JSON list of C-alpha atoms and ligand atoms in Angstrom, two decimals:
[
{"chain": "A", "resi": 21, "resn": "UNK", "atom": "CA", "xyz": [196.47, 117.64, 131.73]},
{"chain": "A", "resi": 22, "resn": "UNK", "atom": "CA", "xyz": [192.61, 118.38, 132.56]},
{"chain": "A", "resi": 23, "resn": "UNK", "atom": "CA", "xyz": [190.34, 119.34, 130.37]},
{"chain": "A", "resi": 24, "resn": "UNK", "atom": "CA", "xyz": [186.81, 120.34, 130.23]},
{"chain": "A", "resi": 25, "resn": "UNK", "atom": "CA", "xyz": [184.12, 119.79, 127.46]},
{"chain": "A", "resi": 26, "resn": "UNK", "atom": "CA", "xyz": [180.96, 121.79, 127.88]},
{"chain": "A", "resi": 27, "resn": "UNK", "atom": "CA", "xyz": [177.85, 120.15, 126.35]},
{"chain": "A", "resi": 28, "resn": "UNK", "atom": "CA", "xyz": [175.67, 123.43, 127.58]},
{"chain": "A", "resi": 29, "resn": "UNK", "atom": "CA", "xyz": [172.88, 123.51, 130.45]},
{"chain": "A", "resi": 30, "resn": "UNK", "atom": "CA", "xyz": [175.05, 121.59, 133.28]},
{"chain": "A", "resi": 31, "resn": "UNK", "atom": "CA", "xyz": [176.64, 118.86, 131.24]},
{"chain": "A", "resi": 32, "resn": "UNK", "atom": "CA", "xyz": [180.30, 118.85, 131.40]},
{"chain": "A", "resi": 33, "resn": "UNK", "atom": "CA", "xyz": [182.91, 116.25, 130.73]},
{"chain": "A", "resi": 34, "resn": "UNK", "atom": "CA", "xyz": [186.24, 116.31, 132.59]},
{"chain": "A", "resi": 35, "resn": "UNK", "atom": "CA", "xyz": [189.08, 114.39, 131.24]},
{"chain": "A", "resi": 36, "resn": "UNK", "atom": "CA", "xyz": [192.27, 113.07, 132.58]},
{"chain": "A", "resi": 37, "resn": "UNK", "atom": "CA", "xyz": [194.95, 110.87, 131.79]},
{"chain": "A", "resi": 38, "resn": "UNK", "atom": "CA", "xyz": [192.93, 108.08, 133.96]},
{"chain": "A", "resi": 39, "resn": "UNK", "atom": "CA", "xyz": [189.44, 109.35, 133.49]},
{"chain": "A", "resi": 40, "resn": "UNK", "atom": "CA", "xyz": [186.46, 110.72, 131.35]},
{"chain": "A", "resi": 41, "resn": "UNK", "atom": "CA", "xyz": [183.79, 111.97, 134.05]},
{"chain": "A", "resi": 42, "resn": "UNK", "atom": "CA", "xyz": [180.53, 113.63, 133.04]},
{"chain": "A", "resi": 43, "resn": "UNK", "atom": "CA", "xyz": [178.68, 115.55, 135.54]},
{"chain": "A", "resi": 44, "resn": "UNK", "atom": "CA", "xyz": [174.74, 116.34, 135.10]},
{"chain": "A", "resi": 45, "resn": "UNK", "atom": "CA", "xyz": [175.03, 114.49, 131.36]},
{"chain": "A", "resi": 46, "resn": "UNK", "atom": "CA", "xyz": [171.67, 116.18, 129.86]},
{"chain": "A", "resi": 47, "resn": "UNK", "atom": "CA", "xyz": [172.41, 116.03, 126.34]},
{"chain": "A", "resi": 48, "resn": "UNK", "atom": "CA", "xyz": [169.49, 114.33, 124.24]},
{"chain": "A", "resi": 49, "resn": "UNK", "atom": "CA", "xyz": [166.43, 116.64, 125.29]},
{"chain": "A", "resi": 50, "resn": "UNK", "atom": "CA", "xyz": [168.88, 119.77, 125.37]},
{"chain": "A", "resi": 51, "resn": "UNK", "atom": "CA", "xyz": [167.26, 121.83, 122.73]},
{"chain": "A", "resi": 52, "resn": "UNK", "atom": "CA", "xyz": [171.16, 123.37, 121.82]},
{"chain": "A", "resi": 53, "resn": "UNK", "atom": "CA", "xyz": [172.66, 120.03, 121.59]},
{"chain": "A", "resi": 54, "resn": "UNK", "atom": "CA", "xyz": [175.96, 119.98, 120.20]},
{"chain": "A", "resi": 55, "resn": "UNK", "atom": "CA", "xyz": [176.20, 115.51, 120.43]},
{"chain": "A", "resi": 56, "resn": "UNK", "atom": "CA", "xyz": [173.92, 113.22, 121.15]},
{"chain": "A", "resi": 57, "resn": "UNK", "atom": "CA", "xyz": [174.41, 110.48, 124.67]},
{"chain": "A", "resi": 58, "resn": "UNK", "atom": "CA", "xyz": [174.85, 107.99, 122.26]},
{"chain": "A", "resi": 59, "resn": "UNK", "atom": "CA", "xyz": [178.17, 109.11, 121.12]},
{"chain": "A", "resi": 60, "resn": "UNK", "atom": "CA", "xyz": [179.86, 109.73, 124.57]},
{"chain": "A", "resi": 61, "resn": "UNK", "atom": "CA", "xyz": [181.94, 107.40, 126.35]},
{"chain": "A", "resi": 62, "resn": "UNK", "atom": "CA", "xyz": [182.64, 107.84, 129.91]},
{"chain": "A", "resi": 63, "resn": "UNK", "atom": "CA", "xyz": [184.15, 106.07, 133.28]},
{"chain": "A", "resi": 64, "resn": "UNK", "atom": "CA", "xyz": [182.57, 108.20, 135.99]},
{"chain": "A", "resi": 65, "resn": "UNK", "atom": "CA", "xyz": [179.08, 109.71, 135.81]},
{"chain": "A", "resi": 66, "resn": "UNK", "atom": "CA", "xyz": [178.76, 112.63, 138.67]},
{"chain": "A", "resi": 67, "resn": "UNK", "atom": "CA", "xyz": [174.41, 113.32, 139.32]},
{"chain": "A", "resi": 68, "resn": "UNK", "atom": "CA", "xyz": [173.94, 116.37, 141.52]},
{"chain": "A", "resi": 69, "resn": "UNK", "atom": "CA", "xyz": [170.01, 115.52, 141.47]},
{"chain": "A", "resi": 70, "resn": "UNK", "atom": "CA", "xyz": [167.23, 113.77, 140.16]},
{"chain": "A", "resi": 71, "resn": "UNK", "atom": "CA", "xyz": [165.85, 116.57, 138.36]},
{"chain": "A", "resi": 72, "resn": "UNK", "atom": "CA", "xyz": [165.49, 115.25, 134.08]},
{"chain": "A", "resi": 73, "resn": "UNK", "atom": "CA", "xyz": [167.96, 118.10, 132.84]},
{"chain": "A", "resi": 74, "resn": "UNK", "atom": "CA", "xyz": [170.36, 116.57, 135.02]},
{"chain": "A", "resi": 75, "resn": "UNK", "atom": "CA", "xyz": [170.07, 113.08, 135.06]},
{"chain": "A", "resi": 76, "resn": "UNK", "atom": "CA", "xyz": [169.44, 113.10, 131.40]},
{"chain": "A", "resi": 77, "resn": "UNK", "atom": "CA", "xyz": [171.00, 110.57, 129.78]},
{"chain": "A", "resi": 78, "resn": "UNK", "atom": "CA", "xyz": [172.83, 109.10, 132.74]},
{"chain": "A", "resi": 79, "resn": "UNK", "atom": "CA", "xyz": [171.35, 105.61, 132.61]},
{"chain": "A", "resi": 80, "resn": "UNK", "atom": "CA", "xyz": [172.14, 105.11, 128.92]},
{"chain": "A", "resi": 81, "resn": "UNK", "atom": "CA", "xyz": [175.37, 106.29, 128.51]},
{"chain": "A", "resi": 82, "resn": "UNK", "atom": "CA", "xyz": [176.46, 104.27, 132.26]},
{"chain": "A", "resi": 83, "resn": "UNK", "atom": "CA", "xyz": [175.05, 101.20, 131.05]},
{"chain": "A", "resi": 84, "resn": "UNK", "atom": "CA", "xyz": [176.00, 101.35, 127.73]},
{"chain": "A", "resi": 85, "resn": "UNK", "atom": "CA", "xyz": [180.08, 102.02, 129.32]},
{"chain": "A", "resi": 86, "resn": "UNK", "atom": "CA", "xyz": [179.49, 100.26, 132.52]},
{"chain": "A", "resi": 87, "resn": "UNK", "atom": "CA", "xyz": [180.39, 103.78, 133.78]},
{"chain": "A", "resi": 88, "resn": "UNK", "atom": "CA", "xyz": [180.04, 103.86, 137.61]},
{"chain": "A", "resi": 89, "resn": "UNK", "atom": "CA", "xyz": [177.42, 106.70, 138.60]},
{"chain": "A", "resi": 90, "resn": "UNK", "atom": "CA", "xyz": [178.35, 108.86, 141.94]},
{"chain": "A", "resi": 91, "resn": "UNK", "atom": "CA", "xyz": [174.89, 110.47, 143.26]},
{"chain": "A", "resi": 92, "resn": "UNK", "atom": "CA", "xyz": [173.63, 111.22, 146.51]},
{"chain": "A", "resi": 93, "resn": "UNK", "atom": "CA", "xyz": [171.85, 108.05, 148.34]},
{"chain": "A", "resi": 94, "resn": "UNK", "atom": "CA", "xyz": [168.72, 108.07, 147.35]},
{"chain": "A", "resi": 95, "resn": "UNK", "atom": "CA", "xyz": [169.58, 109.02, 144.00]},
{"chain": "A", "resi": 96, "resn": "UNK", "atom": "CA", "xyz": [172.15, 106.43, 143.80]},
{"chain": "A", "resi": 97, "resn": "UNK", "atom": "CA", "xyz": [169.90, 104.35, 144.58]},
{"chain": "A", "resi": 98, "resn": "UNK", "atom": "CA", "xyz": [166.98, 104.87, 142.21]},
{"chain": "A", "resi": 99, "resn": "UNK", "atom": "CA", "xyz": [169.35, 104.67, 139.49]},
{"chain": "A", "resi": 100, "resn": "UNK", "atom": "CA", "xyz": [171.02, 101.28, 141.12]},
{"chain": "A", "resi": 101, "resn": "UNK", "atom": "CA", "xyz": [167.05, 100.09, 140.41]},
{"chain": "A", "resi": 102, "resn": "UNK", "atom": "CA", "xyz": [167.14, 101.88, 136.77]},
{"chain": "A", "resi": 103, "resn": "UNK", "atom": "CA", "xyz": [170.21, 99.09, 136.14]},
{"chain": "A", "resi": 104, "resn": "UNK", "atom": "CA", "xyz": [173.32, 101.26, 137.13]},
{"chain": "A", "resi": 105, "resn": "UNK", "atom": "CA", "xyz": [176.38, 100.47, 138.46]},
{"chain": "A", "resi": 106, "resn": "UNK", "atom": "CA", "xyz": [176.55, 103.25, 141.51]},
{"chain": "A", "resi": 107, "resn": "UNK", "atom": "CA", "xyz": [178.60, 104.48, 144.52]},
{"chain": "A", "resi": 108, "resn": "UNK", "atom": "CA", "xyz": [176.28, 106.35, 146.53]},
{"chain": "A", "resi": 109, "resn": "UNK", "atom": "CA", "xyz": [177.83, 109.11, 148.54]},
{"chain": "A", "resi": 110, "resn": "UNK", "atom": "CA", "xyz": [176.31, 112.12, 150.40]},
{"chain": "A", "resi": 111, "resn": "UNK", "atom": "CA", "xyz": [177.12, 116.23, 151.49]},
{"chain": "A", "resi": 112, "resn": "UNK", "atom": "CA", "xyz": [180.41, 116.46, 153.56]},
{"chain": "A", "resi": 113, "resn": "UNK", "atom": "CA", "xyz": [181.26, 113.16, 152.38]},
{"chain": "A", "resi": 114, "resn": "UNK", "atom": "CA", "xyz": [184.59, 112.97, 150.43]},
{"chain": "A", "resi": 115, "resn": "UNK", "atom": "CA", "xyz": [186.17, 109.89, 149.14]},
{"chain": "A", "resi": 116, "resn": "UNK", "atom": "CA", "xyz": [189.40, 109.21, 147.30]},
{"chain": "A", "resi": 117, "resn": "UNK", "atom": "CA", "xyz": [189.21, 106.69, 143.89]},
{"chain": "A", "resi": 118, "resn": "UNK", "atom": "CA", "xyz": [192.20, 105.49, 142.04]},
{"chain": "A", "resi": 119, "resn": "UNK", "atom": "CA", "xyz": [191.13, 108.78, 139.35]},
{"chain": "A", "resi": 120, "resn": "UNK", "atom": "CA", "xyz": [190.79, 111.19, 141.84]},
{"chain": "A", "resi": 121, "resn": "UNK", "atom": "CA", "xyz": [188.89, 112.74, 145.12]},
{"chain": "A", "resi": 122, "resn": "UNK", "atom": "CA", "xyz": [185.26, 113.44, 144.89]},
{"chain": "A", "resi": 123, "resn": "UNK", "atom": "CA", "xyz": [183.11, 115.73, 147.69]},
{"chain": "A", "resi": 124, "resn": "UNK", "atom": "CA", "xyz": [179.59, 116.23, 147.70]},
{"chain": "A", "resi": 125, "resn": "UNK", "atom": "CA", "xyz": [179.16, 120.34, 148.89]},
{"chain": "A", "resi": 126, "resn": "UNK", "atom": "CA", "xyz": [175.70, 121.09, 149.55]},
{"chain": "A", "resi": 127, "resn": "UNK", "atom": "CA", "xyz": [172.92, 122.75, 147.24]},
{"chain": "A", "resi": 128, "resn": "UNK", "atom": "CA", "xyz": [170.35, 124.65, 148.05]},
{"chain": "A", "resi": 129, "resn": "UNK", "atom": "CA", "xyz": [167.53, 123.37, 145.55]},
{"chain": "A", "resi": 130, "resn": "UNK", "atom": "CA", "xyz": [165.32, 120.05, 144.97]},
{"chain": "A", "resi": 131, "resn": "UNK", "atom": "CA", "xyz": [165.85, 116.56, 143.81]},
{"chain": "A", "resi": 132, "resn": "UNK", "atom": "CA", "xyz": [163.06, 114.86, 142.54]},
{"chain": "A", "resi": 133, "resn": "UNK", "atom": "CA", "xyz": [162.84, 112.37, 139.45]},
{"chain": "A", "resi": 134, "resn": "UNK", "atom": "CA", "xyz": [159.37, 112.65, 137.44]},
{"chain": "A", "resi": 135, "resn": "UNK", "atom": "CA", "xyz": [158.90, 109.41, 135.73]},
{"chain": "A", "resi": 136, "resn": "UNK", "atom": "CA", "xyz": [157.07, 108.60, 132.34]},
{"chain": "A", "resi": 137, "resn": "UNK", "atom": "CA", "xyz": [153.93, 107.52, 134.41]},
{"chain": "A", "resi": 138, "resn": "UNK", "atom": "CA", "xyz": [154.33, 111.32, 135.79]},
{"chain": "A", "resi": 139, "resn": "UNK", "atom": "CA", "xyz": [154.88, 109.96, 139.20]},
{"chain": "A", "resi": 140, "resn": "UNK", "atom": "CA", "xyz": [157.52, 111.87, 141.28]},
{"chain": "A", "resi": 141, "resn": "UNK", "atom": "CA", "xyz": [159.70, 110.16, 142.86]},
{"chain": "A", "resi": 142, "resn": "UNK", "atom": "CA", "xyz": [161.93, 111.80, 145.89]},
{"chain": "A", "resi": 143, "resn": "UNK", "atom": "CA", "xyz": [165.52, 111.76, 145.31]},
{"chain": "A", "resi": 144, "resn": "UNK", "atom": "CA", "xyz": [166.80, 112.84, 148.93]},
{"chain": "A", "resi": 145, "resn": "UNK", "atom": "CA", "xyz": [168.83, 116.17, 148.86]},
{"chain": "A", "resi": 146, "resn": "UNK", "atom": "CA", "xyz": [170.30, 117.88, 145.90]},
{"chain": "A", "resi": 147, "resn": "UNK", "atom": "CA", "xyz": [174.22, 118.58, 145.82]},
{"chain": "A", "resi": 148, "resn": "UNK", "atom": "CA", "xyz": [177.21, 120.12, 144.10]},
{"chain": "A", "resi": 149, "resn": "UNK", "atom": "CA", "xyz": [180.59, 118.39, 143.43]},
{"chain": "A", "resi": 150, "resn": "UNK", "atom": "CA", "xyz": [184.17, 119.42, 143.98]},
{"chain": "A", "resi": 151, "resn": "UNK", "atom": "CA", "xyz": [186.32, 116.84, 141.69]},
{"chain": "A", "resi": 152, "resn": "UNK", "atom": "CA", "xyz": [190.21, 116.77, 142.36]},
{"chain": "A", "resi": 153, "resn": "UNK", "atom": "CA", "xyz": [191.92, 115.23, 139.52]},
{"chain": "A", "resi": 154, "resn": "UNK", "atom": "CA", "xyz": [195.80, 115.89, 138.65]},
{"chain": "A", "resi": 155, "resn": "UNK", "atom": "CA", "xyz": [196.12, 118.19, 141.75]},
{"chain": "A", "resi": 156, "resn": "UNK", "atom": "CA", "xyz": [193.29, 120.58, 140.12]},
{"chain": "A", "resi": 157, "resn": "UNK", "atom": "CA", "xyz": [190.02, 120.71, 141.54]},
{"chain": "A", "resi": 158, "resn": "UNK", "atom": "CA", "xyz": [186.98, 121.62, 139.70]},
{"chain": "A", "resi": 159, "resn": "UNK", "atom": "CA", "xyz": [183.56, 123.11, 141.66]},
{"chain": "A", "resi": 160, "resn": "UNK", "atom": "CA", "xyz": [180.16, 122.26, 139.61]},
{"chain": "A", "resi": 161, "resn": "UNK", "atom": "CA", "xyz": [176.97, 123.93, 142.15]},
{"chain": "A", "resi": 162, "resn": "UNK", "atom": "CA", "xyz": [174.66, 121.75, 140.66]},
{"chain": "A", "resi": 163, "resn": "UNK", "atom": "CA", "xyz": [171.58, 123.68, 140.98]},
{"chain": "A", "resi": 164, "resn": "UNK", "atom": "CA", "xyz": [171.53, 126.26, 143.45]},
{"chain": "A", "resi": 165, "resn": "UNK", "atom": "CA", "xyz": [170.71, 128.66, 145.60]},
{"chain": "A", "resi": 166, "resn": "UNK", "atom": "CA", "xyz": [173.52, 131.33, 146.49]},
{"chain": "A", "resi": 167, "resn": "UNK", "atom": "CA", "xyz": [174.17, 129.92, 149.75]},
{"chain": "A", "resi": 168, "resn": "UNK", "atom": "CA", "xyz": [176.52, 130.97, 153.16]},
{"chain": "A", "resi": 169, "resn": "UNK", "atom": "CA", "xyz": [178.03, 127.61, 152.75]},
{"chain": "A", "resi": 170, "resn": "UNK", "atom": "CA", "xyz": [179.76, 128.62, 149.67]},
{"chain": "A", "resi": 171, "resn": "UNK", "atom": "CA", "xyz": [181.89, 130.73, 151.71]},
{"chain": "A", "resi": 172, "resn": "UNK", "atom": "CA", "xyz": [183.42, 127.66, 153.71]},
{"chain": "A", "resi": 173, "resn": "UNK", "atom": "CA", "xyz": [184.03, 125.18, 150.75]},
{"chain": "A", "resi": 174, "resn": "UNK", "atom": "CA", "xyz": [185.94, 129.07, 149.03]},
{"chain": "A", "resi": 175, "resn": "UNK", "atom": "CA", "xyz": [188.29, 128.81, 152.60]},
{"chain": "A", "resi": 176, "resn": "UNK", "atom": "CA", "xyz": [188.60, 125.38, 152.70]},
{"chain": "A", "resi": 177, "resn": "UNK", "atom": "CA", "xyz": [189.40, 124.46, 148.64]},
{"chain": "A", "resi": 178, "resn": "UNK", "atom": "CA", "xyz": [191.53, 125.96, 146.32]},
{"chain": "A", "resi": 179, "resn": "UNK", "atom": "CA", "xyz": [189.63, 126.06, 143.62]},
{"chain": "A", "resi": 180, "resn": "UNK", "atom": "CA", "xyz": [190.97, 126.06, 139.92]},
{"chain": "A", "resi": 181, "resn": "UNK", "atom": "CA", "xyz": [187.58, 126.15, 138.15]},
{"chain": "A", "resi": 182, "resn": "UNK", "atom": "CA", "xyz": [184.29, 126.89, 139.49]},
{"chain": "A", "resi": 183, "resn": "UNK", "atom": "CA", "xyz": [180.97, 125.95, 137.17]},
{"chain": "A", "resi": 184, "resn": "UNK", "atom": "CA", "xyz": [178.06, 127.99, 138.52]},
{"chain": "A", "resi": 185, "resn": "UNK", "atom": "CA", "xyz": [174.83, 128.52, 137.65]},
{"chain": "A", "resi": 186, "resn": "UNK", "atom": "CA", "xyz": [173.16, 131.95, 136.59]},
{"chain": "A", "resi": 187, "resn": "UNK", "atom": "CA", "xyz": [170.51, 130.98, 134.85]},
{"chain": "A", "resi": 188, "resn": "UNK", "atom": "CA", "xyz": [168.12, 132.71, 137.64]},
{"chain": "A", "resi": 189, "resn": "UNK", "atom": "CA", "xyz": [164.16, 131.29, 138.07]},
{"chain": "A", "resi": 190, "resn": "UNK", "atom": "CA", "xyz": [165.61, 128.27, 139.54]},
{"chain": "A", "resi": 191, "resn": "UNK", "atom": "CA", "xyz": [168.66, 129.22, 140.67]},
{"chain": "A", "resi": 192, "resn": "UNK", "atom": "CA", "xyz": [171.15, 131.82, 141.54]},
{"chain": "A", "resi": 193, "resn": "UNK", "atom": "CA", "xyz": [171.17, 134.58, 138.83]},
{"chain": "A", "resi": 194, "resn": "UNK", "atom": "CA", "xyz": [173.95, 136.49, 137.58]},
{"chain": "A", "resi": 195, "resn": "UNK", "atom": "CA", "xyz": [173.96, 139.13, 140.89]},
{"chain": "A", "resi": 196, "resn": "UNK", "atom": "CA", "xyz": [174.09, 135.79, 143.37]},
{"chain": "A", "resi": 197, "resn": "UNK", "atom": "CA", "xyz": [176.28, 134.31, 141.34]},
{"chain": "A", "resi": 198, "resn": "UNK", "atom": "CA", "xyz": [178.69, 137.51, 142.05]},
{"chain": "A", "resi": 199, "resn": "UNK", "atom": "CA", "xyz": [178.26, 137.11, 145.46]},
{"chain": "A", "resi": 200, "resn": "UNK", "atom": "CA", "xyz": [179.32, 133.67, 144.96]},
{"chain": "A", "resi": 201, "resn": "UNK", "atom": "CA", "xyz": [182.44, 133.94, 142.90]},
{"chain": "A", "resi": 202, "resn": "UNK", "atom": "CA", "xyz": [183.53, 136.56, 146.06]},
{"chain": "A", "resi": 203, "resn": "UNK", "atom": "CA", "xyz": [182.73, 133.30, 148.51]},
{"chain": "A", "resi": 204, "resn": "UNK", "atom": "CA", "xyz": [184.19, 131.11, 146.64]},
{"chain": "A", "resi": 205, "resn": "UNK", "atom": "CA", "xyz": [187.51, 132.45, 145.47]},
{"chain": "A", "resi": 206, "resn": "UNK", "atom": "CA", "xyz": [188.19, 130.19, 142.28]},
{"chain": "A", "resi": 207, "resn": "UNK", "atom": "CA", "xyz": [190.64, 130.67, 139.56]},
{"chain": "A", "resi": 208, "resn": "UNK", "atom": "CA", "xyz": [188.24, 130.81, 136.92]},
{"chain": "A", "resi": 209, "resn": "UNK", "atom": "CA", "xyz": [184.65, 130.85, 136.34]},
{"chain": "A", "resi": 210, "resn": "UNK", "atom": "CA", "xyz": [182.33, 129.75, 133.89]},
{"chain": "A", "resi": 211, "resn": "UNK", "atom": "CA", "xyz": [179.02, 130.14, 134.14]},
{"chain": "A", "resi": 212, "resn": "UNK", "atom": "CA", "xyz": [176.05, 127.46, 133.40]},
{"chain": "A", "resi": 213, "resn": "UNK", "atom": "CA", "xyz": [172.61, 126.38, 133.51]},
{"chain": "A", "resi": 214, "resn": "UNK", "atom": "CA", "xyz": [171.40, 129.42, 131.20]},
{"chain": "A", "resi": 215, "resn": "UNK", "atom": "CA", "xyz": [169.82, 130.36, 128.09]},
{"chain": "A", "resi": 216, "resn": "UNK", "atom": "CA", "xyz": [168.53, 126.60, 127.86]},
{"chain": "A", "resi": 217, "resn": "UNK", "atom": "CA", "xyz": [165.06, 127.87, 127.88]},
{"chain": "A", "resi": 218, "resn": "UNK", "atom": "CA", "xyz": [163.57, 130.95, 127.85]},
{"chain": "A", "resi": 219, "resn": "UNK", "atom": "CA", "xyz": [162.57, 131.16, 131.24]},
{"chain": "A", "resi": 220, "resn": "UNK", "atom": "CA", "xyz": [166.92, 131.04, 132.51]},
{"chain": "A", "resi": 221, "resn": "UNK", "atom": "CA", "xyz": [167.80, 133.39, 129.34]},
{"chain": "A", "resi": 222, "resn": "UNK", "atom": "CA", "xyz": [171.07, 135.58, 130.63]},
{"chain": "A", "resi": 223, "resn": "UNK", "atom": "CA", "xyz": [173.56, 137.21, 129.40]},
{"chain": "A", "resi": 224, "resn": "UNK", "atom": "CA", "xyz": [177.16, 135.94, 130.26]},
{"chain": "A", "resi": 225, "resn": "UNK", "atom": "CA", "xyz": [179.05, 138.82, 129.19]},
{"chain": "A", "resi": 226, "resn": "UNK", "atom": "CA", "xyz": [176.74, 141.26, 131.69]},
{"chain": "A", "resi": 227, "resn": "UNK", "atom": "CA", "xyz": [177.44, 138.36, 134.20]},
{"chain": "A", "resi": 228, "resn": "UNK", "atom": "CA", "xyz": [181.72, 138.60, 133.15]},
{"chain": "A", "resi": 229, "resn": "UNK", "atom": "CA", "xyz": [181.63, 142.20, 133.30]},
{"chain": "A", "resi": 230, "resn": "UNK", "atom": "CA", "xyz": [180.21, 141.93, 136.67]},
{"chain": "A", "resi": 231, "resn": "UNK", "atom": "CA", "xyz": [182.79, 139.60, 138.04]},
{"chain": "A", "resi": 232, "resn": "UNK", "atom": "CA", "xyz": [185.96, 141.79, 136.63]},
{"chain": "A", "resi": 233, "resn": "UNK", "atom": "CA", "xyz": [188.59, 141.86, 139.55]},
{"chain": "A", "resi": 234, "resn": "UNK", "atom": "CA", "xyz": [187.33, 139.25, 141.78]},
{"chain": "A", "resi": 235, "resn": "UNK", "atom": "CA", "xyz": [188.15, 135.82, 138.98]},
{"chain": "A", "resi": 236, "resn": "UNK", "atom": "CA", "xyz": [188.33, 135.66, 135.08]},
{"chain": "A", "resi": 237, "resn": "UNK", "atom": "CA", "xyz": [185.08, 134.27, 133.49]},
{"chain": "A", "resi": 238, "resn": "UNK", "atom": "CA", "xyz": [185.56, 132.01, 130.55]},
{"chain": "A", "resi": 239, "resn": "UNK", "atom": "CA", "xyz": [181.77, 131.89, 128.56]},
{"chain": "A", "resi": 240, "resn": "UNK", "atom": "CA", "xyz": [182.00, 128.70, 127.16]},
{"chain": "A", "resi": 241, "resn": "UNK", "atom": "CA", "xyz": [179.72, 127.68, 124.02]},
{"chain": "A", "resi": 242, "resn": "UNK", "atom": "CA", "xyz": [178.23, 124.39, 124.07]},
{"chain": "A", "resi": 243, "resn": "UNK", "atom": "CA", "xyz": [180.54, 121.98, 122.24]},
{"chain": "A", "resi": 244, "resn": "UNK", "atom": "CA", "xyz": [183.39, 124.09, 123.43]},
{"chain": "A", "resi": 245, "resn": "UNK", "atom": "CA", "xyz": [186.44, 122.67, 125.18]},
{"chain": "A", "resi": 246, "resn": "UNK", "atom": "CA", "xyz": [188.82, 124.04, 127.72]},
{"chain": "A", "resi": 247, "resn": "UNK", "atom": "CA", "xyz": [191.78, 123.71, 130.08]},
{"chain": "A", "resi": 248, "resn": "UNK", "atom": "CA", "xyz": [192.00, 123.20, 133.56]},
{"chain": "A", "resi": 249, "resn": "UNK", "atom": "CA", "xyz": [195.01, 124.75, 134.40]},
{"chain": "B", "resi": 30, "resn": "NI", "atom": "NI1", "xyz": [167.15, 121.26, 139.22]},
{"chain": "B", "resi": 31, "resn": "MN", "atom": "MN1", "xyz": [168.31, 122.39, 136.48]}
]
């Protein structure tokens, strides 16, 4: 059985019988929080870039688990130096753990971490995940673009649950995300990464309505919890 917790903005949680995995764990500076980092526990951390509502609270709650963290190389490795345990991987790459199969898909978007000292640091390329776990495999975009590629990793994956943005401003909105769901070809949808902020307000039922007869949309409220079936 897989299930999904939705902490809102990106943050998800995906639990099987032999893992918890978070991916984009933003929870503490989310202004809808529904649980604070401090009370998650979690085996696998998935970063899809180095932007802060993404990496969040990734190097607390991995060093406070010893959870290991899967970015993309040069995100891996900035948060190897932040004191986390990491597997770096990068786009096209899959790889096959005792839990389950991770793939990096590619994301059209930025990566860059800005630190306290306001400093930015380059994080290498941004990326979206496709995690296979009990013979279901979940899509998170990260932040994107809608993007030709999307089209391929719809041929080549059956998809049981696809977690796309629509927040618009900096990524797809609602009409791209469309577009996407027809690339794509999931099972289910549920949208992220909106009504955060202001500036990525949406509405998800205007984005469901548009979607009717190409996959089901499931508009999950932070906190809420779902099945991957
Ligand atoms: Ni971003
Ligand atoms: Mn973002």
């Amino acid at each position: 059985m897989v299930e999904l917790t939705y902490y809102g903005h990106s943050a998800v949680k995906i639990t099987s019988d032999k893992v918890a995995l978070m991916i984009d764990p933003f929870l503490d500076g989310n202004p809808n929080r529904k649980c604070c980092s401090a009370d998650v526990e979690a085996d696998v951390i998935c970063v899809t870039h180095g932007h802060g509502d993404h990496v969040g609270d990734t190097v607390e709650i991995a060093t406070r688990n010893d959870a290991l963290v899967i970015a993309p190389f040069e995100l891996a490795t900035y948060l190897d130096m932040k004191g986390c345990r990491v597997h770096p991987m990068h786009i096209g790459g899959a790889r096959t753990f005792d839990w389950g199969r991770v793939k990096l898909t590619p994301a059209l978007h930025g990566s860059g971490f800005i630190e306290e000292s306001g400093k930015i640091v380059y994080t290498g390329n941004p990326c979206g995940f496709l995690i296979t776990l009990e013979g279901k495999t979940i899509y998170h975009a990260g932040d994107t673009g809608l993007s030709a590629e999307m089209e391929v990793v719809g041929r080549m994956n059956a998809i049981d649950l696809a977690l796309l943005p629509i927040g618009d401003n900096f990524t797809m909105g609602p009409d791209d995300a469309v577009e996407a769901v027809r690339m794509l070809k999931p099972k289910k949808v549920v949208p992220i990464h909106y009504n955060t902020w202001e500036v990525i307000a949406q509405n998800p039922e205007g984005f469901a309505r548009k979607v009717a007869g190409l996959a089901p949309v499931e508009i999950v409220a932070p906190g809420g919890i779902i099945m991957v079936s």
